[in-house]
Coordinates of C-alpha atoms in Angstrom, one line a residue:
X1 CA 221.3 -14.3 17.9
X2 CA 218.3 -14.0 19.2
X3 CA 215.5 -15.6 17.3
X4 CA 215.3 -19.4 18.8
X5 CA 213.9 -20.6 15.9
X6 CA 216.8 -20.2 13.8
X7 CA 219.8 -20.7 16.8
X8 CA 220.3 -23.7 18.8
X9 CA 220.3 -24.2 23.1
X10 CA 223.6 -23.3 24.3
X11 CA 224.9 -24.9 27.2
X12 CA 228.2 -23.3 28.3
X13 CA 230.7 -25.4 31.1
X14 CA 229.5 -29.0 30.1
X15 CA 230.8 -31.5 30.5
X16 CA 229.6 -33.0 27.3
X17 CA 233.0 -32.1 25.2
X18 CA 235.2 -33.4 28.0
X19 CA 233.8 -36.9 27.5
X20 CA 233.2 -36.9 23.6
X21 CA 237.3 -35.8 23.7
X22 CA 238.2 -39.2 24.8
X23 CA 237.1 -40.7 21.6
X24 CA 238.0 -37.7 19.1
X25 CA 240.8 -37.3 17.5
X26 CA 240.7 -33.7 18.5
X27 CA 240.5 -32.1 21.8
X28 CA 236.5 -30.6 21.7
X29 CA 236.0 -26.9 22.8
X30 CA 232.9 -27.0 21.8
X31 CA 229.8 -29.4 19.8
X32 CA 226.7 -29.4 18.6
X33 CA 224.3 -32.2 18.7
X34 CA 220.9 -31.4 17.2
X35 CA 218.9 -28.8 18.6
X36 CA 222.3 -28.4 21.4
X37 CA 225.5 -26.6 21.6
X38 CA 227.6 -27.9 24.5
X39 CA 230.5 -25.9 25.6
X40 CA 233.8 -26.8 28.0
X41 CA 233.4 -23.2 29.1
X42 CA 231.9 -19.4 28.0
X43 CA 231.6 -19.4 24.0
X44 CA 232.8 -16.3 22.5
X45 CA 230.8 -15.3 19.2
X46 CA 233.1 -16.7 16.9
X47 CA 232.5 -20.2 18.4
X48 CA 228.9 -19.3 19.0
X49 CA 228.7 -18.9 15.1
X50 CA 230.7 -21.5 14.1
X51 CA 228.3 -24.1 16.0
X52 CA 225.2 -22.6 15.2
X53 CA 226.5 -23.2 11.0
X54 CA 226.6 -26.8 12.7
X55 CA 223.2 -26.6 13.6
X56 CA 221.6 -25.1 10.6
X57 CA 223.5 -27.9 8.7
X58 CA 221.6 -30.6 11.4
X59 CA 218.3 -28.9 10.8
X60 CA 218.6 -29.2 6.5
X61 CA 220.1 -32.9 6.8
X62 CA 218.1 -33.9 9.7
X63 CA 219.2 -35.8 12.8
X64 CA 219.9 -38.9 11.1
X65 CA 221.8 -37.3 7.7
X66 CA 223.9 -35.4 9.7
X67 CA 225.2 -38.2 11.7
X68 CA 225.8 -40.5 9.0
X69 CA 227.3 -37.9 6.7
X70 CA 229.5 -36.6 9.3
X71 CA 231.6 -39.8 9.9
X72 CA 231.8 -40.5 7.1
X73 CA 233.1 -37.8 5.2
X74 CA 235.9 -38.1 8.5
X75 CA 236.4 -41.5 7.6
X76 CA 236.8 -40.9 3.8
X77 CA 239.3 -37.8 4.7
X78 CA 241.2 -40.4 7.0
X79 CA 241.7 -43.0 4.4
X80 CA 243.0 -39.9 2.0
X81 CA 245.4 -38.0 4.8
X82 CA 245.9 -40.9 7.6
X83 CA 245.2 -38.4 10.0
X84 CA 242.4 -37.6 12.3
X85 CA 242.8 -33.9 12.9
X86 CA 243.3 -33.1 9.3
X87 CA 240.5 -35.7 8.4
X88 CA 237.9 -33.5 10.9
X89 CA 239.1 -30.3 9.4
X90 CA 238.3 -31.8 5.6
X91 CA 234.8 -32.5 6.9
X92 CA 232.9 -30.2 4.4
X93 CA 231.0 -28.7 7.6
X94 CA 234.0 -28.1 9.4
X95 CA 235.0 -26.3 6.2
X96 CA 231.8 -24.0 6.0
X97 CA 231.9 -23.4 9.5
X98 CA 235.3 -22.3 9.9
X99 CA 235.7 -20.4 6.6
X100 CA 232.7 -18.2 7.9
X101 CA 232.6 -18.4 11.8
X102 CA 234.3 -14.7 11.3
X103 CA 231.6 -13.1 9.1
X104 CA 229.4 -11.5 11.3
X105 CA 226.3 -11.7 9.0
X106 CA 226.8 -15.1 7.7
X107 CA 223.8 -16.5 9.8
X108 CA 221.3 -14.5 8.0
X109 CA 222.7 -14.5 4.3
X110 CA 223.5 -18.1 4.7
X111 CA 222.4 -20.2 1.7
X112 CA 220.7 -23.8 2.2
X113 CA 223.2 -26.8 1.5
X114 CA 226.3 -24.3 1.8
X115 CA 228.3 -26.9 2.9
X116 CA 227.7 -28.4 -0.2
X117 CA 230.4 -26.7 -2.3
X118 CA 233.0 -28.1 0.0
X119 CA 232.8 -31.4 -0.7
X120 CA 235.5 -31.7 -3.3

């Protein structure tokens, strides 16, 4: 990972995930926000992965797409499961992200608009 370009900032032992926890449904290890990847603690390449799919996804919707997207495919899922864990883990990001965060050359053979096939 190391053309900046492509991968995001990562700050490791933040505090960042600690506060946004008190208004998730799910307890955060880890987030990214834009160009940032904020961490409770030391990211192990799995996570490191699975947030920079996050932040690929930021850079083809944009700062604004993403964060209107993002709620509300969670607040569709909600309506359809009536429950906020399972609602995150329908988000079609949160799909990509964890259906590749194993695959260790993902982040270069990685498609645009990926995410996009998780939708239904």
């Amino acid at each position: 990972m190391s053309d900046s370009r492509r991968f995001p900032v990562f700050k490791e032992n933040s505090r960042v995930p600690v506060v946004l926890s008190r208004v998730s449904p799910i307890n955060i290890g880890a987030i990214s926000l834009g160009l940032y990847v904020f961490s409770r603690s030391t990211m192990s390449e799995t996570t490191k992965r699975h947030e920079t799919i996050h932040y690929l996804q930021w850079c083809e919707l944009g700062f604004l797409g993403f964060l209107l997207l993002y709620p509300l495919f969670w607040f569709v899922n909600l309506i359809r499961y009536r429950n906020g864990a399972k609602a995150y883990r329908k988000i079609p990001f949160e799909r990509e992200a964890y259906s590749h965060e194993d695959e260790e050359g993902y982040l270069e053979s990685r498609k645009l608009y990926s995410w996009v096939k998780y939708v239904l």
